[in-house]
Amino acid sequence: MHCIQNYTPSTAMNKQFDFQSQKTPAYVYDLSLLDQTLKAIQTEASFYGYQIHYALKANNNALILERIANQGFGADCVSGNEITEAVKRGFSPQKIAFAGVGKTDEEINTALNHSIFSFNCESLPEIEIINELAKKKQQIAPIALRINPNVNANTHRYITTGLEENKFGINIWEIEGILERMSELKNVRLKGLHFHIGSQITDLDTFKNLCNRINLLQEDFYARQIIVEHINVGGGLGINYHQPDLETIPDFKSYFKIFHDFLALRPMQKLHFELGRSVVGQMGSLLSKVIYVKKASAKSFLIIDAAMTDLIRPALYQAYHKIENISSKSQETEKYDVVGPVCESADIFAKAVDLPVSKRGDFILIRSTGAYGQVMASNYNMRDNAQVVFID
Ligand SMILES: *Cc1c(COP(=O)(O)O)cnc(C)c1O
C-alpha cells in the first residue's frame, strides 16, 4: 500500500489527510490556508483602509463563503442568485457589488430588495431599466459606471475584459452621453467608477497602467465637477500556478502598494477591490486516481478519474495546473499526458508532464484548483459531481 509519511508534495497539502481512503475525484479544500490568506488580505488592505469584496463566482462553496463573510469581506456578485447566496451566507448587503453585462429585471429587483452597495453598470440601456425598476419601488439605486479603460491585461484572451473589443464595460467616448442622460434619471445616483480589466494578471505593471488611466479619467470627471464616492478597481490578481508552494499566499502587500503609490484618490474617496482567484485559488486541489496507464508508441497516457467536468480550465483556456503523483515511490520519472475519461479530445489536464513512474491506483493531485474549478463543473457524460473534503 501507499504510505502517508511519504506524502510531502506541498505546504498547502502537507497535512495529516488520509487521502488513501478518500473517494475520488475530490476537491480538497485547505481551510487553514484560506484563513491565512484572508488574514493576509485584511492586514494589508486595512493598512490603507481599502475595502475588499470577494468575487463569489470563483468558488461558492457554502462553508468557504461563510468563512469569508465572517472575516468581514464584502461580496462581488454577477447574478441574482449570487446575491441571494451571499446574503444567506452572511455577507452584508451594504457590501455587495453587482456586476454583469446582462442583468435581468428579476435580478435587478433582487438587488433592489436587498439595498445593495452598488450596481456596477455596463451600458445606458441597463441604467435606464434600473432607474425604471427603482422608481417602482420608490428607491434610488446606487450606480457605479463600469468603464472600459482600454488597458491590456496581458493574459489569456478569454480572460481579458478591459479592451474595447470585449463585451464588458462602457467605453470612454460614451461617458459624456451617459452622464447627460443620467442627470435626467431621478431614481439612480452615480456613486462610483468601476474597472475590471481581466483575470490571472501577474505583471503588476498592468495595475500601474490601470491607475494612470483612472487618474486621467478622474481629471475629466473633476472638470465636470463630479467626484464619485468610490473607485472600484475590480479583481484580477494572479496566482502562481507553476510553483504553488513558493507562493501559497499571493503578494497582496505589493499589489495594494501599487494602488497606494499610483492611484490619485480624491479626499474621502474609498477604494474597493473585488478579489476572487487570489483569495481561494491556492487552497484547493483536485485529488484523483489513475484508472489506467495507456502506452502509445511515442508516449504514455495517464488516464485519471477526474475530467474536464471537474476542472475545465485546461480545456477552456489552455491553463496550466501543477500535477503531482503523491503516492508513487518510484525514483524514476516518465513523461505522461494526463487525461480524463470524457469523450472529448480536449479532456486533457497536461501534456508531457514528468512524473514518477505511475501505475493504476496511484493518487494524482492537481494543484491550485480552488478558483474556477468546482464552480465550472458539469455533468457531461452523466458524470457524478466530485466529492468535497475539507482539511483544517
Ligand atoms: C470575475 C470578476 C472578478 C474576480 O476576478 P479574479 O480574477 O478572480 O480576481 C472581479 N470583478 C468582476 C466584475 C468579475 O467579473
mmCIF file of N, CA and C in Angstrom, residues 231-343:
data_model
loop_
_atom_site.group_PDB
_atom_site.id
_atom_site.type_symbol
_atom_site.label_atom_id
_atom_site.label_comp_id
_atom_site.label_asym_id
_atom_site.label_seq_id
_atom_site.Cartn_x
_atom_site.Cartn_y
_atom_site.Cartn_z
ATOM 1 N N ILE A 231 -14.014 54.370 -5.874
ATOM 2 C CA ILE A 231 -13.387 53.786 -7.063
ATOM 3 C C ILE A 231 -13.265 52.299 -6.763
ATOM 4 N N ASN A 232 -13.678 51.497 -7.745
ATOM 5 C CA ASN A 232 -13.585 50.046 -7.575
ATOM 6 C C ASN A 232 -12.701 49.516 -8.703
ATOM 7 N N VAL A 233 -11.564 48.946 -8.338
ATOM 8 C CA VAL A 233 -10.607 48.516 -9.370
ATOM 9 C C VAL A 233 -10.734 47.036 -9.719
ATOM 10 N N GLY A 234 -11.828 46.395 -9.244
ATOM 11 C CA GLY A 234 -12.082 45.019 -9.657
ATOM 12 C C GLY A 234 -11.104 44.041 -9.044
ATOM 13 N N GLY A 235 -10.908 42.932 -9.761
ATOM 14 C CA GLY A 235 -10.015 41.888 -9.252
ATOM 15 C C GLY A 235 -8.905 41.623 -10.240
ATOM 16 N N GLY A 236 -8.540 40.373 -10.374
ATOM 17 C CA GLY A 236 -7.591 40.012 -11.410
ATOM 18 C C GLY A 236 -6.206 39.624 -10.953
ATOM 19 N N LEU A 237 -5.902 39.844 -9.671
ATOM 20 C CA LEU A 237 -4.557 39.471 -9.221
ATOM 21 C C LEU A 237 -4.338 37.973 -9.436
ATOM 22 N N GLY A 238 -3.246 37.637 -10.089
ATOM 23 C CA GLY A 238 -2.976 36.240 -10.446
ATOM 24 C C GLY A 238 -2.341 35.452 -9.313
ATOM 25 N N ILE A 239 -2.294 34.152 -9.500
ATOM 26 C CA ILE A 239 -1.621 33.281 -8.522
ATOM 27 C C ILE A 239 -0.532 32.497 -9.243
ATOM 28 N N ASN A 240 0.368 31.890 -8.475
ATOM 29 C CA ASN A 240 1.475 31.138 -9.075
ATOM 30 C C ASN A 240 1.054 29.685 -9.305
ATOM 31 N N TYR A 241 0.598 29.426 -10.524
ATOM 32 C CA TYR A 241 0.165 28.064 -10.858
ATOM 33 C C TYR A 241 1.351 27.132 -11.055
ATOM 34 N N HIS A 242 2.484 27.701 -11.489
ATOM 35 C CA HIS A 242 3.644 26.856 -11.798
ATOM 36 C C HIS A 242 4.341 26.356 -10.549
ATOM 37 N N GLN A 243 4.455 27.240 -9.545
ATOM 38 C CA GLN A 243 5.108 26.829 -8.304
ATOM 39 C C GLN A 243 4.250 27.244 -7.105
ATOM 40 N N PRO A 244 3.133 26.563 -6.934
ATOM 41 C CA PRO A 244 2.199 26.973 -5.879
ATOM 42 C C PRO A 244 2.829 26.991 -4.488
ATOM 43 N N ASP A 245 3.794 26.100 -4.236
ATOM 44 C CA ASP A 245 4.361 26.050 -2.883
ATOM 45 C C ASP A 245 5.290 27.225 -2.588
ATOM 46 N N LEU A 246 5.772 27.880 -3.641
ATOM 47 C CA LEU A 246 6.615 29.059 -3.426
ATOM 48 C C LEU A 246 5.775 30.254 -3.038
ATOM 49 N N GLU A 247 4.509 30.209 -3.387
ATOM 50 C CA GLU A 247 3.646 31.370 -3.175
ATOM 51 C C GLU A 247 2.239 30.882 -2.818
ATOM 52 N N THR A 248 2.114 30.271 -1.660
ATOM 53 C CA THR A 248 0.781 29.767 -1.281
ATOM 54 C C THR A 248 -0.164 30.937 -1.036
ATOM 55 N N ILE A 249 0.407 32.067 -0.563
ATOM 56 C CA ILE A 249 -0.396 33.278 -0.393
ATOM 57 C C ILE A 249 0.146 34.334 -1.350
ATOM 58 N N PRO A 250 -0.691 34.849 -2.237
ATOM 59 C CA PRO A 250 -0.212 35.846 -3.201
ATOM 60 C C PRO A 250 0.355 37.089 -2.500
ATOM 61 N N ASP A 251 1.116 37.849 -3.246
ATOM 62 C CA ASP A 251 1.810 39.012 -2.676
ATOM 63 C C ASP A 251 0.862 40.222 -2.602
ATOM 64 N N PHE A 252 -0.050 40.166 -1.646
ATOM 65 C CA PHE A 252 -1.036 41.247 -1.505
ATOM 66 C C PHE A 252 -0.386 42.567 -1.114
ATOM 67 N N LYS A 253 0.718 42.469 -0.392
ATOM 68 C CA LYS A 253 1.394 43.682 0.056
ATOM 69 C C LYS A 253 1.803 44.540 -1.150
ATOM 70 N N SER A 254 2.510 43.916 -2.106
ATOM 71 C CA SER A 254 2.961 44.657 -3.288
ATOM 72 C C SER A 254 1.780 45.109 -4.135
ATOM 73 N N TYR A 255 0.780 44.251 -4.204
ATOM 74 C CA TYR A 255 -0.407 44.560 -5.005
ATOM 75 C C TYR A 255 -1.092 45.835 -4.493
ATOM 76 N N PHE A 256 -1.392 45.876 -3.200
ATOM 77 C CA PHE A 256 -2.085 47.061 -2.663
ATOM 78 C C PHE A 256 -1.192 48.304 -2.725
ATOM 79 N N LYS A 257 0.118 48.065 -2.571
ATOM 80 C CA LYS A 257 1.039 49.201 -2.580
ATOM 81 C C LYS A 257 1.039 49.915 -3.941
ATOM 82 N N ILE A 258 0.889 49.138 -5.016
ATOM 83 C CA ILE A 258 0.808 49.732 -6.359
ATOM 84 C C ILE A 258 -0.297 50.783 -6.395
ATOM 85 N N PHE A 259 -1.449 50.418 -5.862
ATOM 86 C CA PHE A 259 -2.580 51.349 -5.893
ATOM 87 C C PHE A 259 -2.332 52.540 -4.969
ATOM 88 N N HIS A 260 -1.731 52.237 -3.827
ATOM 89 C CA HIS A 260 -1.416 53.334 -2.909
ATOM 90 C C HIS A 260 -0.447 54.318 -3.575
ATOM 91 N N ASP A 261 0.540 53.781 -4.278
ATOM 92 C CA ASP A 261 1.584 54.634 -4.869
ATOM 93 C C ASP A 261 1.128 55.344 -6.139
ATOM 94 N N PHE A 262 0.266 54.717 -6.922
ATOM 95 C CA PHE A 262 -0.015 55.266 -8.248
ATOM 96 C C PHE A 262 -1.421 55.795 -8.468
ATOM 97 N N LEU A 263 -2.357 55.441 -7.596
ATOM 98 C CA LEU A 263 -3.714 55.927 -7.818
ATOM 99 C C LEU A 263 -3.950 57.200 -7.005
ATOM 100 N N ALA A 264 -4.366 58.250 -7.705
ATOM 101 C CA ALA A 264 -4.613 59.534 -7.029
ATOM 102 C C ALA A 264 -6.064 59.598 -6.576
ATOM 103 N N LEU A 265 -6.316 59.103 -5.379
ATOM 104 C CA LEU A 265 -7.678 59.176 -4.835
ATOM 105 C C LEU A 265 -7.948 60.600 -4.384
ATOM 106 N N ARG A 266 -9.188 61.047 -4.540
ATOM 107 C CA ARG A 266 -9.595 62.361 -4.020
ATOM 108 C C ARG A 266 -9.870 62.205 -2.528
ATOM 109 N N PRO A 267 -9.821 63.293 -1.795
ATOM 110 C CA PRO A 267 -10.107 63.187 -0.356
ATOM 111 C C PRO A 267 -11.476 62.518 -0.148
ATOM 112 N N MET A 268 -11.580 61.669 0.825
ATOM 113 C CA MET A 268 -12.815 60.960 1.181
ATOM 114 C C MET A 268 -13.176 59.825 0.211
ATOM 115 N N GLN A 269 -12.468 59.730 -0.899
ATOM 116 C CA GLN A 269 -12.816 58.670 -1.840
ATOM 117 C C GLN A 269 -12.325 57.326 -1.318
ATOM 118 N N LYS A 270 -13.197 56.319 -1.376
ATOM 119 C CA LYS A 270 -12.835 54.975 -0.897
ATOM 120 C C LYS A 270 -12.417 54.113 -2.072
ATOM 121 N N LEU A 271 -11.440 53.243 -1.811
ATOM 122 C CA LEU A 271 -11.006 52.323 -2.860
ATOM 123 C C LEU A 271 -11.487 50.905 -2.548
ATOM 124 N N HIS A 272 -12.109 50.294 -3.551
ATOM 125 C CA HIS A 272 -12.654 48.940 -3.403
ATOM 126 C C HIS A 272 -11.974 47.973 -4.378
ATOM 127 N N PHE A 273 -11.877 46.726 -3.941
ATOM 128 C CA PHE A 273 -11.309 45.657 -4.772
ATOM 129 C C PHE A 273 -12.296 44.510 -4.813
ATOM 130 N N GLU A 274 -12.215 43.724 -5.888
ATOM 131 C CA GLU A 274 -13.056 42.524 -5.993
ATOM 132 C C GLU A 274 -12.152 41.351 -6.311
ATOM 133 N N LEU A 275 -11.707 40.660 -5.286
ATOM 134 C CA LEU A 275 -10.739 39.582 -5.499
ATOM 135 C C LEU A 275 -11.421 38.216 -5.482
ATOM 136 N N GLY A 276 -11.074 37.393 -6.436
ATOM 137 C CA GLY A 276 -11.626 36.045 -6.493
ATOM 138 C C GLY A 276 -10.522 35.007 -6.418
ATOM 139 N N ARG A 277 -9.865 34.822 -7.544
ATOM 140 C CA ARG A 277 -8.825 33.794 -7.666
ATOM 141 C C ARG A 277 -7.753 33.877 -6.576
ATOM 142 N N SER A 278 -7.308 35.107 -6.296
ATOM 143 C CA SER A 278 -6.200 35.251 -5.345
ATOM 144 C C SER A 278 -6.620 34.894 -3.918
ATOM 145 N N VAL A 279 -7.936 34.867 -3.655
ATOM 146 C CA VAL A 279 -8.423 34.519 -2.316
ATOM 147 C C VAL A 279 -8.490 32.997 -2.143
ATOM 148 N N VAL A 280 -8.990 32.320 -3.156
ATOM 149 C CA VAL A 280 -9.297 30.890 -2.976
ATOM 150 C C VAL A 280 -8.509 29.928 -3.873
ATOM 151 N N GLY A 281 -7.753 30.470 -4.819
ATOM 152 C CA GLY A 281 -7.081 29.599 -5.800
ATOM 153 C C GLY A 281 -6.187 28.537 -5.184
ATOM 154 N N GLN A 282 -5.296 28.968 -4.303
ATOM 155 C CA GLN A 282 -4.274 28.025 -3.806
ATOM 156 C C GLN A 282 -4.768 27.090 -2.724
ATOM 157 N N MET A 283 -5.919 27.351 -2.135
ATOM 158 C CA MET A 283 -6.343 26.486 -1.028
ATOM 159 C C MET A 283 -7.045 25.221 -1.525
ATOM 160 N N GLY A 284 -7.211 25.104 -2.836
ATOM 161 C CA GLY A 284 -7.894 23.921 -3.368
ATOM 162 C C GLY A 284 -7.002 23.055 -4.239
ATOM 163 N N SER A 285 -7.197 21.750 -4.150
ATOM 164 C CA SER A 285 -6.532 20.805 -5.057
ATOM 165 C C SER A 285 -7.569 19.789 -5.493
ATOM 166 N N LEU A 286 -7.341 19.220 -6.656
ATOM 167 C CA LEU A 286 -8.246 18.173 -7.128
ATOM 168 C C LEU A 286 -7.521 16.840 -7.002
ATOM 169 N N LEU A 287 -8.060 15.970 -6.144
ATOM 170 C CA LEU A 287 -7.457 14.659 -5.905
ATOM 171 C C LEU A 287 -8.104 13.646 -6.838
ATOM 172 N N SER A 288 -7.257 12.842 -7.468
ATOM 173 C CA SER A 288 -7.766 11.908 -8.457
ATOM 174 C C SER A 288 -6.943 10.619 -8.399
ATOM 175 N N LYS A 289 -7.465 9.578 -9.029
ATOM 176 C CA LYS A 289 -6.747 8.304 -9.032
ATOM 177 C C LYS A 289 -6.497 7.868 -10.474
ATOM 178 N N VAL A 290 -5.363 7.193 -10.670
ATOM 179 C CA VAL A 290 -5.064 6.670 -12.011
ATOM 180 C C VAL A 290 -5.957 5.462 -12.262
ATOM 181 N N ILE A 291 -6.705 5.525 -13.367
ATOM 182 C CA ILE A 291 -7.515 4.347 -13.725
ATOM 183 C C ILE A 291 -6.660 3.386 -14.574
ATOM 184 N N TYR A 292 -6.062 3.936 -15.622
ATOM 185 C CA TYR A 292 -5.205 3.108 -16.481
ATOM 186 C C TYR A 292 -3.973 3.891 -16.906
ATOM 187 N N VAL A 293 -2.896 3.161 -17.148
ATOM 188 C CA VAL A 293 -1.748 3.742 -17.846
ATOM 189 C C VAL A 293 -1.783 3.135 -19.239
ATOM 190 N N LYS A 294 -1.885 4.007 -20.240
ATOM 191 C CA LYS A 294 -2.020 3.504 -21.611
ATOM 192 C C LYS A 294 -0.792 3.896 -22.402
ATOM 193 N N LYS A 295 -0.092 2.910 -22.924
ATOM 194 C CA LYS A 295 1.138 3.192 -23.676
ATOM 195 C C LYS A 295 0.804 3.426 -25.135
ATOM 196 N N ALA A 296 1.347 4.502 -25.692
ATOM 197 C CA ALA A 296 1.262 4.700 -27.130
ATOM 198 C C ALA A 296 2.688 4.596 -27.652
ATOM 199 N N SER A 297 2.880 4.714 -28.975
ATOM 200 C CA SER A 297 4.230 4.471 -29.478
ATOM 201 C C SER A 297 5.228 5.501 -28.960
ATOM 202 N N ALA A 298 4.830 6.760 -28.960
ATOM 203 C CA ALA A 298 5.794 7.790 -28.576
ATOM 204 C C ALA A 298 5.665 8.237 -27.124
ATOM 205 N N LYS A 299 4.542 7.929 -26.485
ATOM 206 C CA LYS A 299 4.338 8.444 -25.125
ATOM 207 C C LYS A 299 3.362 7.572 -24.354
ATOM 208 N N SER A 300 3.141 7.948 -23.109
ATOM 209 C CA SER A 300 2.162 7.227 -22.299
ATOM 210 C C SER A 300 1.065 8.178 -21.855
ATOM 211 N N PHE A 301 -0.136 7.641 -21.752
ATOM 212 C CA PHE A 301 -1.250 8.416 -21.206
ATOM 213 C C PHE A 301 -1.531 7.932 -19.798
ATOM 214 N N LEU A 302 -1.731 8.928 -18.917
ATOM 215 C CA LEU A 302 -2.201 8.602 -17.580
ATOM 216 C C LEU A 302 -3.677 8.948 -17.597
ATOM 217 N N ILE A 303 -4.516 7.937 -17.569
ATOM 218 C CA ILE A 303 -5.958 8.187 -17.607
ATOM 219 C C ILE A 303 -6.449 8.201 -16.162
ATOM 220 N N ILE A 304 -6.937 9.364 -15.730
ATOM 221 C CA ILE A 304 -7.306 9.519 -14.319
ATOM 222 C C ILE A 304 -8.822 9.668 -14.181
ATOM 223 N N ASP A 305 -9.303 9.556 -12.950
ATOM 224 C CA ASP A 305 -10.766 9.584 -12.776
ATOM 225 C C ASP A 305 -11.342 10.998 -12.633
ATOM 226 N N ALA A 306 -10.496 12.015 -12.669
ATOM 227 C CA ALA A 306 -11.001 13.394 -12.776
ATOM 228 C C ALA A 306 -11.052 13.749 -14.259
ATOM 229 N N ALA A 307 -11.909 14.708 -14.598
ATOM 230 C CA ALA A 307 -12.075 15.061 -16.009
ATOM 231 C C ALA A 307 -12.317 16.547 -16.165
ATOM 232 N N MET A 308 -12.456 16.960 -17.416
ATOM 233 C CA MET A 308 -12.797 18.364 -17.695
ATOM 234 C C MET A 308 -14.118 18.766 -17.045
ATOM 235 N N THR A 309 -14.924 17.788 -16.671
ATOM 236 C CA THR A 309 -16.180 18.106 -15.987
ATOM 237 C C THR A 309 -15.935 18.564 -14.547
ATOM 238 N N ASP A 310 -14.761 18.249 -14.006
ATOM 239 C CA ASP A 310 -14.407 18.672 -12.644
ATOM 240 C C ASP A 310 -13.525 19.908 -12.661
ATOM 241 N N LEU A 311 -12.757 20.072 -13.729
ATOM 242 C CA LEU A 311 -11.836 21.208 -13.864
ATOM 243 C C LEU A 311 -11.689 21.477 -15.360
ATOM 244 N N ILE A 312 -12.348 22.545 -15.812
ATOM 245 C CA ILE A 312 -12.376 22.782 -17.265
ATOM 246 C C ILE A 312 -11.290 23.753 -17.719
ATOM 247 N N ARG A 313 -10.588 24.375 -16.759
ATOM 248 C CA ARG A 313 -9.641 25.429 -17.129
ATOM 249 C C ARG A 313 -8.596 24.993 -18.168
ATOM 250 N N PRO A 314 -7.987 23.814 -18.043
ATOM 251 C CA PRO A 314 -7.012 23.424 -19.075
ATOM 252 C C PRO A 314 -7.659 23.327 -20.461
ATOM 253 N N ALA A 315 -8.869 22.762 -20.530
ATOM 254 C CA ALA A 315 -9.533 22.616 -21.825
ATOM 255 C C ALA A 315 -10.004 23.962 -22.367
ATOM 256 N N LEU A 316 -10.491 24.837 -21.467
ATOM 257 C CA LEU A 316 -11.095 26.100 -21.904
ATOM 258 C C LEU A 316 -10.070 27.186 -22.210
ATOM 259 N N TYR A 317 -9.044 27.291 -21.375
ATOM 260 C CA TYR A 317 -8.068 28.379 -21.566
ATOM 261 C C TYR A 317 -6.636 27.875 -21.708
ATOM 262 N N GLN A 318 -6.467 26.616 -21.997
ATOM 263 C CA GLN A 318 -5.116 26.033 -22.034
ATOM 264 C C GLN A 318 -4.364 26.382 -20.749
ATOM 265 N N ALA A 319 -5.069 26.367 -19.628
ATOM 266 C CA ALA A 319 -4.470 26.777 -18.364
ATOM 267 C C ALA A 319 -3.533 25.694 -17.837
ATOM 268 N N TYR A 320 -2.471 26.148 -17.194
ATOM 269 C CA TYR A 320 -1.524 25.232 -16.578
ATOM 270 C C TYR A 320 -1.893 24.988 -15.117
ATOM 271 N N HIS A 321 -1.903 23.734 -14.713
ATOM 272 C CA HIS A 321 -2.007 23.376 -13.299
ATOM 273 C C HIS A 321 -0.890 22.391 -12.996
ATOM 274 N N LYS A 322 -0.221 22.606 -11.880
ATOM 275 C CA LYS A 322 0.828 21.663 -11.482
ATOM 276 C C LYS A 322 0.190 20.325 -11.124
ATOM 277 N N ILE A 323 0.805 19.247 -11.601
ATOM 278 C CA ILE A 323 0.274 17.904 -11.339
ATOM 279 C C ILE A 323 1.327 17.089 -10.597
ATOM 280 N N GLU A 324 0.904 16.396 -9.538
ATOM 281 C CA GLU A 324 1.833 15.599 -8.736
ATOM 282 C C GLU A 324 1.276 14.186 -8.561
ATOM 283 N N ASN A 325 2.171 13.225 -8.585
ATOM 284 C CA ASN A 325 1.779 11.876 -8.162
ATOM 285 C C ASN A 325 2.187 11.771 -6.698
ATOM 286 N N ILE A 326 1.215 11.690 -5.804
ATOM 287 C CA ILE A 326 1.547 11.766 -4.377
ATOM 288 C C ILE A 326 1.660 10.393 -3.738
ATOM 289 N N SER A 327 1.585 9.322 -4.549
ATOM 290 C CA SER A 327 1.726 8.007 -3.924
ATOM 291 C C SER A 327 2.813 7.136 -4.543
ATOM 292 N N SER A 328 3.303 7.486 -5.704
ATOM 293 C CA SER A 328 4.345 6.649 -6.321
ATOM 294 C C SER A 328 5.632 6.740 -5.526
ATOM 295 N N LYS A 329 6.292 5.595 -5.362
ATOM 296 C CA LYS A 329 7.577 5.613 -4.665
ATOM 297 C C LYS A 329 8.734 5.478 -5.651
ATOM 298 N N SER A 330 8.401 5.482 -6.933
ATOM 299 C CA SER A 330 9.439 5.274 -7.937
ATOM 300 C C SER A 330 10.448 6.421 -7.943
ATOM 301 N N GLN A 331 11.709 6.077 -8.105
ATOM 302 C CA GLN A 331 12.758 7.100 -8.213
ATOM 303 C C GLN A 331 12.884 7.571 -9.663
ATOM 304 N N GLU A 332 12.332 6.786 -10.582
ATOM 305 C CA GLU A 332 12.447 7.155 -11.991
ATOM 306 C C GLU A 332 11.232 7.959 -12.429
ATOM 307 N N THR A 333 11.474 8.814 -13.418
ATOM 308 C CA THR A 333 10.344 9.571 -13.933
ATOM 309 C C THR A 333 10.050 9.164 -15.370
ATOM 310 N N GLU A 334 8.856 9.534 -15.791
ATOM 311 C CA GLU A 334 8.453 9.264 -17.168
ATOM 312 C C GLU A 334 7.574 10.428 -17.618
ATOM 313 N N LYS A 335 7.494 10.619 -18.942
ATOM 314 C CA LYS A 335 6.623 11.693 -19.442
ATOM 315 C C LYS A 335 5.227 11.136 -19.732
ATOM 316 N N TYR A 336 4.240 11.850 -19.212
ATOM 317 C CA TYR A 336 2.856 11.405 -19.407
ATOM 318 C C TYR A 336 1.984 12.541 -19.924
ATOM 319 N N ASP A 337 1.014 12.181 -20.752
ATOM 320 C CA ASP A 337 -0.122 13.073 -20.996
ATOM 321 C C ASP A 337 -1.176 12.670 -19.976
ATOM 322 N N VAL A 338 -1.542 13.620 -19.128
ATOM 323 C CA VAL A 338 -2.516 13.310 -18.076
ATOM 324 C C VAL A 338 -3.902 13.691 -18.596
ATOM 325 N N VAL A 339 -4.774 12.706 -18.726
ATOM 326 C CA VAL A 339 -6.068 12.930 -19.390
ATOM 327 C C VAL A 339 -7.219 12.383 -18.557
ATOM 328 N N GLY A 340 -8.408 12.928 -18.806
ATOM 329 C CA GLY A 340 -9.606 12.422 -18.151
ATOM 330 C C GLY A 340 -10.334 11.437 -19.054
ATOM 331 N N PRO A 341 -11.409 10.835 -18.554
ATOM 332 C CA PRO A 341 -12.119 9.802 -19.315
ATOM 333 C C PRO A 341 -13.201 10.313 -20.273
ATOM 334 N N VAL A 342 -13.458 11.630 -20.273
ATOM 335 C CA VAL A 342 -14.576 12.165 -21.054
ATOM 336 C C VAL A 342 -14.311 12.063 -22.562
ATOM 337 N N CYS A 343 -15.377 11.852 -23.325
ATOM 338 C CA CYS A 343 -15.254 11.661 -24.765
ATOM 339 C C CYS A 343 -15.092 12.984 -25.497
#
